[in-house]
């Protein structure tokens, strides 16, 4: 095999590796809260994952008038690991809330870089909905990470009892983990460097 062909193959392999992005892996889900609000997994609340998304659906997360509770908190934690050759750059939060009368729905989260507890990669997102409708927010990590822990808190409050219908509810919380792969130019430079190293070794 001649040197030109060898160099081309190394370069092509490096670029191929850069493009071989894999799915984010989600694990260690823990969902806690009042039984009358979250119910049972697979019956009253659900967790669905895809290549870079995780969705939490609640069928009975309601507080307020004529309900068992007027205030409740749901806590969600989970881990997310980037696919091979990827890094996590941020998280996008979206969902559907319902707030009537004195009702308030608050969603907050903290994202921790499990590989680096001291130099960034930690951020917080706070979204408050005082009316019915959808919400969304995007938080960029301080620095890219490969393994993160997400701590999410959903606060439902309809404590003040007014003459109106007082209600706070959450139906859907969607999370997209934002990832990226190294730029092709960077991988091309790496491939050329590897080719040069192979050439030097053969010349020796």
XYZ file of N, CA and C in Angstrom:
612
model
N 0.857 -1.192 0.000
C 0.000 0.000 0.000
C 0.893 1.242 0.000
N 0.702 2.168 -0.946
C 1.569 3.332 -1.010
C 1.221 4.339 0.067
N 2.120 5.300 0.239
C 1.976 6.262 1.328
C 0.756 7.157 1.141
N 0.476 7.554 -0.108
C -0.658 8.431 -0.366
C -1.963 7.741 0.010
N -2.077 6.465 -0.390
C -3.299 5.719 -0.083
C -3.435 5.521 1.429
N -2.301 5.228 2.087
C -2.333 5.037 3.538
C -2.800 6.292 4.244
N -2.276 7.458 3.819
C -2.665 8.721 4.427
C -4.151 8.989 4.207
N -4.635 8.694 2.995
C -6.043 8.933 2.684
C -6.962 8.069 3.535
N -6.546 6.831 3.758
C -7.372 5.925 4.549
C -7.442 6.370 6.004
N -6.317 6.823 6.545
C -6.300 7.308 7.924
C -7.183 8.532 8.068
N -7.100 9.451 7.104
C -7.900 10.668 7.136
C -9.389 10.334 7.039
N -9.738 9.441 6.123
C -11.138 9.055 5.960
C -11.672 8.397 7.221
N -10.857 7.576 7.863
C -11.280 6.902 9.089
C -11.526 7.906 10.194
N -10.657 8.902 10.300
C -10.814 9.925 11.336
C -12.100 10.707 11.143
N -12.397 11.071 9.885
C -13.623 11.816 9.599
C -14.849 10.943 9.843
N -14.750 9.671 9.513
C -15.872 8.768 9.736
C -16.178 8.622 11.213
N -15.130 8.537 12.027
C -15.324 8.431 13.468
C -16.015 9.679 13.997
N -15.623 10.834 13.476
C -16.235 12.088 13.927
C -17.719 12.114 13.623
N -18.118 11.517 12.508
C -19.522 11.550 12.141
C -20.350 10.430 12.758
N -19.694 9.489 13.430
C -20.390 8.331 13.988
C -21.027 8.670 15.322
N -21.869 9.658 15.303
C -22.557 10.086 16.511
C -23.569 9.043 16.952
N -23.662 8.808 18.257
C -24.593 7.832 18.787
C -25.608 8.506 19.682
N -26.594 7.745 20.077
C -27.666 8.284 20.895
C -27.200 8.575 22.309
N -27.866 9.543 22.923
C -27.648 9.819 24.343
C -28.260 8.673 25.137
N -27.572 8.252 26.195
C -28.073 7.185 27.053
C -28.640 7.794 28.327
N -29.904 7.472 28.629
C -30.558 7.952 29.847
C -30.648 6.809 30.851
N -30.457 7.128 32.139
C -30.491 6.078 33.152
C -30.802 6.659 34.532
N -30.972 5.763 35.491
C -31.135 6.110 36.906
C -32.274 7.106 37.166
N -33.426 6.841 36.606
C -34.575 7.714 36.826
C -35.134 7.534 38.235
N -35.339 8.649 38.921
C -35.979 8.636 40.238
C -37.029 9.747 40.232
N -38.295 9.368 40.417
C -39.396 10.332 40.453
C -40.114 10.179 41.782
N -40.166 11.260 42.552
C -40.808 11.207 43.862
C -41.827 12.339 43.995
N -42.796 12.120 44.872
C -43.820 13.120 45.116
C -44.995 12.492 45.830
N -46.009 13.281 46.096
C -47.207 12.773 46.760
C -47.883 11.711 45.893
N -48.290 10.628 46.535
C -48.890 9.513 45.801
C -50.143 9.930 45.055
N -50.903 10.859 45.628
C -52.146 11.280 44.969
C -51.875 12.131 43.735
N -50.651 12.592 43.580
C -50.288 13.447 42.449
C -49.548 12.672 41.363
N -48.545 11.876 41.744
C -47.764 11.168 40.721
C -48.285 9.758 40.461
N -48.930 9.143 41.448
C -49.453 7.800 41.246
C -48.365 6.792 40.937
N -48.695 5.819 40.110
C -47.775 4.729 39.809
C -47.157 4.888 38.427
N -45.876 4.514 38.323
C -45.176 4.546 37.041
C -45.830 3.550 36.086
N -46.080 3.992 34.869
C -46.703 3.139 33.873
C -48.208 3.138 33.929
N -48.766 3.796 34.954
C -50.216 3.897 35.092
C -50.651 5.358 35.138
N -50.029 6.115 36.040
C -50.381 7.526 36.235
C -49.300 8.477 35.743
N -48.073 8.013 35.657
C -47.027 8.821 35.037
C -46.124 7.904 34.218
N -45.502 8.498 33.179
C -44.760 7.712 32.214
C -43.433 8.398 31.884
N -42.432 7.588 31.546
C -41.134 8.080 31.107
C -40.842 7.460 29.750
N -40.631 8.301 28.738
C -40.325 7.818 27.392
C -39.052 8.482 26.888
N -38.135 7.673 26.373
C -36.866 8.200 25.872
C -36.710 7.907 24.386
N -35.944 8.781 23.723
C -35.545 8.556 22.337
C -34.060 8.851 22.226
N -33.568 9.125 21.045
C -32.123 9.268 20.858
C -31.508 10.425 21.636
N -32.266 11.496 21.846
C -31.719 12.628 22.597
C -32.766 13.298 23.475
N -33.938 12.663 23.599
C -35.041 13.266 24.356
C -35.539 12.324 25.444
N -36.056 12.932 26.501
C -36.774 12.172 27.513
C -38.026 12.965 27.873
N -39.168 12.303 27.858
C -40.451 12.941 28.140
C -41.062 12.341 29.405
N -41.610 13.222 30.238
C -42.310 12.804 31.449
C -43.771 13.229 31.311
N -44.682 12.272 31.373
C -46.107 12.554 31.230
C -46.822 12.220 32.539
N -47.683 13.152 32.980
C -48.419 12.962 34.232
C -49.917 13.035 33.959
N -50.651 12.054 34.459
C -52.094 12.001 34.240
C -52.908 12.559 35.398
N -52.297 12.688 36.589
C -53.066 13.146 37.748
C -52.310 14.162 38.599
N -51.373 14.870 37.979
C -50.591 15.875 38.710
C -51.367 17.182 38.776
N -52.429 17.188 39.596
C -53.314 18.333 39.760
C -53.448 18.653 41.240
N -53.464 19.930 41.576
C -53.773 20.358 42.948
C -54.741 21.536 42.865
N -55.533 21.712 43.927
C -56.447 22.851 43.938
C -57.826 22.479 44.412
N -58.809 23.205 43.951
C -60.200 23.027 44.395
C -60.687 21.607 44.158
N -61.353 21.063 45.194
C -61.977 19.732 45.111
C -60.993 18.615 44.793
N -59.733 18.819 45.149
C -58.712 17.802 44.952
C -58.057 17.478 46.301
N -57.403 16.321 46.424
C -56.819 15.941 47.717
C -55.818 16.954 48.263
N -55.053 17.598 47.389
C -54.017 18.534 47.825
C -54.180 19.880 47.135
N -53.714 20.916 47.820
C -53.679 22.249 47.221
C -52.244 22.676 46.895
N -51.286 21.845 47.286
C -49.878 22.140 47.032
C -49.110 20.829 46.974
N -48.172 20.737 46.053
C -47.388 19.507 45.935
C -46.108 19.778 45.153
N -45.119 18.934 45.388
C -43.826 19.033 44.694
C -43.466 17.683 44.088
N -43.062 17.701 42.842
C -42.584 16.496 42.157
C -41.095 16.674 41.890
N -40.299 15.680 42.270
C -38.852 15.727 42.039
C -38.463 14.646 41.040
N -37.642 15.029 40.080
C -37.171 14.091 39.058
C -35.655 14.206 38.955
N -34.973 13.087 39.021
C -33.531 13.075 38.758
C -33.217 11.951 37.772
N -32.202 12.172 36.961
C -31.751 11.125 36.044
C -30.354 11.468 35.538
N -29.717 10.495 34.919
C -28.395 10.676 34.337
C -28.503 10.623 32.818
N -27.640 11.360 32.146
C -27.564 11.332 30.686
C -26.094 11.265 30.277
N -25.779 10.343 29.385
C -24.408 10.160 28.909
C -24.376 10.355 27.405
N -23.458 11.176 26.946
C -23.334 11.446 25.507
C -22.878 10.208 24.767
N -23.268 10.109 23.496
C -22.810 9.011 22.669
C -21.326 9.150 22.348
N -20.762 8.111 21.749
C -19.344 8.142 21.387
C -19.074 9.331 20.474
N -17.964 10.023 20.725
C -17.524 11.166 19.919
C -18.431 12.375 20.031
N -19.324 12.394 21.033
C -20.200 13.536 21.254
C -19.876 14.197 22.586
N -20.303 15.442 22.721
C -20.278 16.123 24.016
C -21.626 16.806 24.203
N -22.045 16.926 25.461
C -23.300 17.595 25.792
C -23.014 19.077 25.997
N -23.767 19.924 25.305
C -23.536 21.369 25.388
C -24.641 22.112 26.134
N -25.786 21.459 26.342
C -26.872 22.139 27.038
C -28.094 21.261 27.126
N -29.153 21.808 27.687
C -30.422 21.093 27.781
C -31.555 22.047 27.426
N -32.559 21.522 26.753
C -33.746 22.299 26.410
C -34.926 21.742 27.186
N -35.688 22.620 27.784
C -36.824 22.235 28.611
C -38.102 22.777 27.989
N -39.124 21.944 27.921
C -40.425 22.369 27.399
C -41.515 21.573 28.096
N -42.745 22.061 27.995
C -43.827 21.327 28.618
C -45.143 22.064 28.544
N -46.160 21.448 29.141
C -47.495 22.029 29.188
C -47.958 22.126 30.633
N -48.393 23.319 31.023
C -48.859 23.553 32.389
C -50.258 24.161 32.349
N -50.943 24.037 33.479
C -52.263 24.635 33.624
C -52.312 25.341 34.967
N -52.645 26.632 34.951
C -52.741 27.405 36.185
C -53.954 28.317 36.095
N -54.909 28.101 36.989
C -56.126 28.896 37.021
C -56.302 29.531 38.393
N -56.943 30.695 38.425
C -57.166 31.370 39.699
C -55.861 31.697 40.393
N -55.685 31.174 41.599
C -54.457 31.427 42.352
C -53.351 30.432 42.011
N -53.600 29.546 41.056
C -52.638 28.488 40.748
C -51.322 28.989 40.187
N -50.253 28.337 40.605
C -48.903 28.638 40.119
C -48.201 27.316 39.818
N -47.552 27.247 38.668
C -46.733 26.098 38.296
C -45.304 26.587 38.100
N -44.374 25.985 38.808
C -42.971 26.372 38.704
C -42.133 25.141 38.402
N -41.280 25.252 37.389
C -40.378 24.161 37.034
C -38.950 24.681 37.103
N -38.113 24.030 37.882
C -36.707 24.437 37.976
C -35.824 23.206 37.849
N -34.620 23.403 37.379
C -33.708 22.270 37.273
C -32.264 22.712 37.402
N -31.456 21.780 37.842
C -30.015 21.974 37.954
C -29.333 20.863 37.170
N -28.358 21.229 36.357
C -27.612 20.261 35.558
C -26.181 20.224 36.068
N -25.733 19.043 36.464
C -24.386 18.882 37.008
C -23.511 18.065 36.062
N -22.301 18.521 35.875
C -21.304 17.782 35.099
C -20.676 16.753 36.037
N -20.955 15.485 35.848
C -20.465 14.460 36.759
C -18.976 14.167 36.589
N -18.381 14.660 35.514
C -16.949 14.463 35.306
C -16.120 15.594 35.888
N -16.755 16.688 36.250
C -16.016 17.851 36.735
C -16.907 18.635 37.693
N -16.680 18.481 38.976
C -17.518 19.134 39.968
C -17.045 20.552 40.314
N -15.883 20.951 39.800
C -15.303 22.220 40.241
C -15.213 23.284 39.160
N -15.125 22.873 37.894
C -14.838 23.850 36.840
C -15.985 24.070 35.866
N -17.158 24.234 36.383
C -18.270 24.565 35.494
C -19.038 23.348 35.028
N -19.830 23.546 33.965
C -20.691 22.486 33.499
C -21.946 22.378 34.337
N -22.183 23.355 35.202
C -23.374 23.355 36.040
C -24.214 24.575 35.722
N -25.504 24.361 35.568
C -26.370 25.479 35.245
C -27.744 25.237 35.833
N -28.551 26.265 35.900
C -29.903 26.131 36.423
C -30.903 26.762 35.472
N -32.093 26.189 35.411
C -33.157 26.713 34.581
C -34.379 26.905 35.461
N -35.013 28.039 35.374
C -36.233 28.281 36.134
C -37.303 28.784 35.178
N -38.423 28.108 35.167
C -39.549 28.500 34.323
C -40.785 28.564 35.202
N -41.487 29.667 35.193
C -42.707 29.794 35.977
C -43.862 30.135 35.058
N -44.948 29.416 35.207
C -46.145 29.670 34.414
C -47.279 30.061 35.343
N -47.833 31.258 35.170
C -48.957 31.700 35.988
C -50.271 31.578 35.233
N -50.176 31.173 33.973
C -51.374 30.966 33.165
C -51.246 29.645 32.428
N -52.341 29.206 31.854
C -52.310 27.947 31.115
C -51.452 28.100 29.864
N -50.863 27.004 29.456
C -50.126 27.027 28.209
C -48.808 26.299 28.276
N -48.053 26.424 27.188
C -46.773 25.744 27.088
C -45.649 26.645 27.576
N -44.536 26.028 27.942
C -43.354 26.782 28.351
C -42.138 26.127 27.720
N -41.084 26.896 27.557
C -39.841 26.331 27.035
C -38.675 27.213 27.425
N -37.522 26.601 27.533
C -36.302 27.308 27.922
C -35.101 26.472 27.500
N -34.006 27.127 27.214
C -32.768 26.442 26.851
C -31.642 26.947 27.745
N -30.869 26.029 28.295
C -29.723 26.395 29.129
C -28.463 25.770 28.551
N -27.472 26.603 28.287
C -26.184 26.119 27.807
C -25.278 25.817 28.991
N -24.574 24.706 28.925
C -23.627 24.380 29.976
C -22.439 25.340 29.926
N -21.825 25.548 31.064
C -20.656 26.410 31.130
C -19.534 25.875 30.253
N -19.429 24.554 30.189
C -18.451 23.901 29.332
C -19.013 22.547 28.919
N -18.592 21.993 27.785
C -19.135 20.707 27.334
C -18.887 19.600 28.353
N -19.811 18.644 28.394
C -19.703 17.517 29.317
C -20.070 16.240 28.578
N -19.660 15.120 29.121
C -20.026 13.831 28.527
C -20.997 13.053 29.409
N -21.101 13.444 30.673
C -21.935 12.701 31.617
C -22.554 13.699 32.590
N -23.877 13.840 32.567
C -24.521 14.844 33.411
C -25.605 14.225 34.292
N -25.911 14.948 35.358
C -27.032 14.594 36.222
C -28.012 15.756 36.208
N -29.267 15.462 35.947
C -30.299 16.487 35.909
C -31.197 16.326 37.129
N -31.378 17.421 37.860
C -32.267 17.444 39.015
C -33.375 18.442 38.720
N -34.602 17.937 38.586
C -35.724 18.764 38.177
C -36.758 18.813 39.300
N -37.290 19.997 39.574
C -38.322 20.162 40.598
C -39.529 20.855 39.997
N -40.691 20.234 40.167
C -41.954 20.804 39.692
C -42.786 21.161 40.910
N -43.128 22.427 41.060
C -43.896 22.896 42.216
C -45.281 23.332 41.765
N -46.291 22.724 42.341
C -47.685 23.044 42.039
C -48.310 23.676 43.273
N -48.911 24.845 43.105
C -49.459 25.547 44.260
C -50.772 26.239 43.902
N -51.820 25.882 44.629
C -53.107 26.572 44.514
C -53.648 26.775 45.922
N -52.745 27.199 46.816
C -53.086 27.321 48.234
C -54.155 28.378 48.502
N -53.997 29.604 47.997
C -55.060 30.588 48.249
C -56.388 30.112 47.672
N -57.430 30.145 48.475
C -58.751 29.699 48.025
C -59.581 30.926 47.663
N -59.680 31.207 46.382
C -60.409 32.382 45.914
C -61.786 31.966 45.419
N -62.560 32.936 45.019
C -63.887 32.639 44.489
C -63.820 32.048 43.088
N -62.679 32.219 42.451
C -62.486 31.632 41.127
C -62.081 30.164 41.275
N -61.934 29.483 40.159
C -61.423 28.108 40.171
C -59.919 28.179 40.365
N -59.428 27.583 41.445
C -58.002 27.592 41.763
C -57.419 26.222 41.420
N -56.465 26.230 40.500
C -55.941 24.959 40.019
C -54.510 25.134 39.514
N -53.671 24.146 39.774
C -52.312 24.107 39.229
C -52.028 22.676 38.802
N -51.559 22.512 37.584
C -51.354 21.156 37.067
C -50.211 21.134 36.067
N -49.608 19.965 35.943
C -48.573 19.740 34.938
C -48.942 18.464 34.198
N -48.860 18.502 32.870
C -49.207 17.325 32.090
C -48.012 16.697 31.392
N -47.119 17.540 30.886
C -45.990 17.041 30.113
C -44.755 17.889 30.360
N -43.639 17.221 30.584
C -42.338 17.886 30.671
C -41.415 17.175 29.698
N -40.889 17.926 28.747
C -39.993 17.371 27.742
C -38.580 17.898 27.952
N -37.620 17.029 27.777
C -36.223 17.434 27.915
C -35.438 16.941 26.722
N -34.748 17.852 26.058
C -33.838 17.470 24.971
C -32.412 17.765 25.414
N -31.565 16.779 25.301
C -30.150 16.960 25.626
C -29.438 17.396 24.351
N -28.831 18.561 24.392
C -28.173 19.126 23.215
C -26.741 18.618 23.137
N -26.389 18.057 21.995
C -25.043 17.511 21.823
C -24.414 18.031 20.539
N -23.121 17.853 20.440
C -22.405 18.215 19.225
C -21.238 17.262 19.058
N -20.688 17.225 17.852
C -19.508 16.410 17.572
C -18.397 17.346 17.122
N -17.137 16.922 17.243
C -16.033 17.789 16.801
C -16.199 18.183 15.341
N -15.760 19.396 15.000
C -15.869 19.871 13.629
C -15.022 19.016 12.696
N -15.494 18.772 11.463
C -14.727 17.969 10.504
C -13.313 18.493 10.282
N -13.151 19.820 10.291
C -11.807 20.387 10.076
C -10.862 19.953 11.179
N -11.380 19.901 12.406
C -10.549 19.475 13.538
C -10.151 18.024 13.376
N -11.118 17.183 12.974
C -10.816 15.767 12.797
C -9.891 15.551 11.596
N -10.042 16.380 10.563
C -9.156 16.255 9.404
C -7.714 16.548 9.800
N -7.530 17.585 10.610
C -6.188 17.926 11.085
C -5.621 16.783 11.923
N -6.490 16.179 12.744
C -6.055 15.049 13.559
C -5.648 13.889 12.665
N -6.442 13.653 11.593
C -6.118 12.572 10.679
C -4.777 12.783 9.993
N -4.494 14.008 9.586
C -3.203 14.307 8.956
C -2.059 14.096 9.938
N -2.298 14.459 11.175
C -1.265 14.261 12.197
C -0.967 12.789 12.402
N -2.015 11.956 12.419
C -1.822 10.518 12.574
C -1.065 9.950 11.383
N -1.436 10.430 10.179
C -0.762 9.948 8.969
C 0.718 10.290 9.004
N 1.033 11.500 9.458
C 2.441 11.912 9.544
C 3.197 11.048 10.542
N 2.534 10.724 11.657
C 3.166 9.892 12.677
C 3.449 8.500 12.121
N 2.500 7.925 11.375
C 2.693 6.608 10.770
C 3.841 6.649 9.771
N 3.912 7.734 8.974
C 4.964 7.864 7.979
C 6.342 7.916 8.624
N 6.439 8.671 9.744
C 7.729 8.772 10.444
C 8.157 7.433 11.000
N 7.215 6.693 11.563
C 7.561 5.379 12.124
C 8.052 4.429 11.049
N 7.403 4.476 9.854
C 7.822 3.584 8.773
C 9.211 3.970 8.236
N 9.510 5.305 8.238
C 10.798 5.738 7.720
C 11.940 5.307 8.636
N 11.619 5.108 9.937
C 12.642 4.646 10.876
C 12.936 3.171 10.678
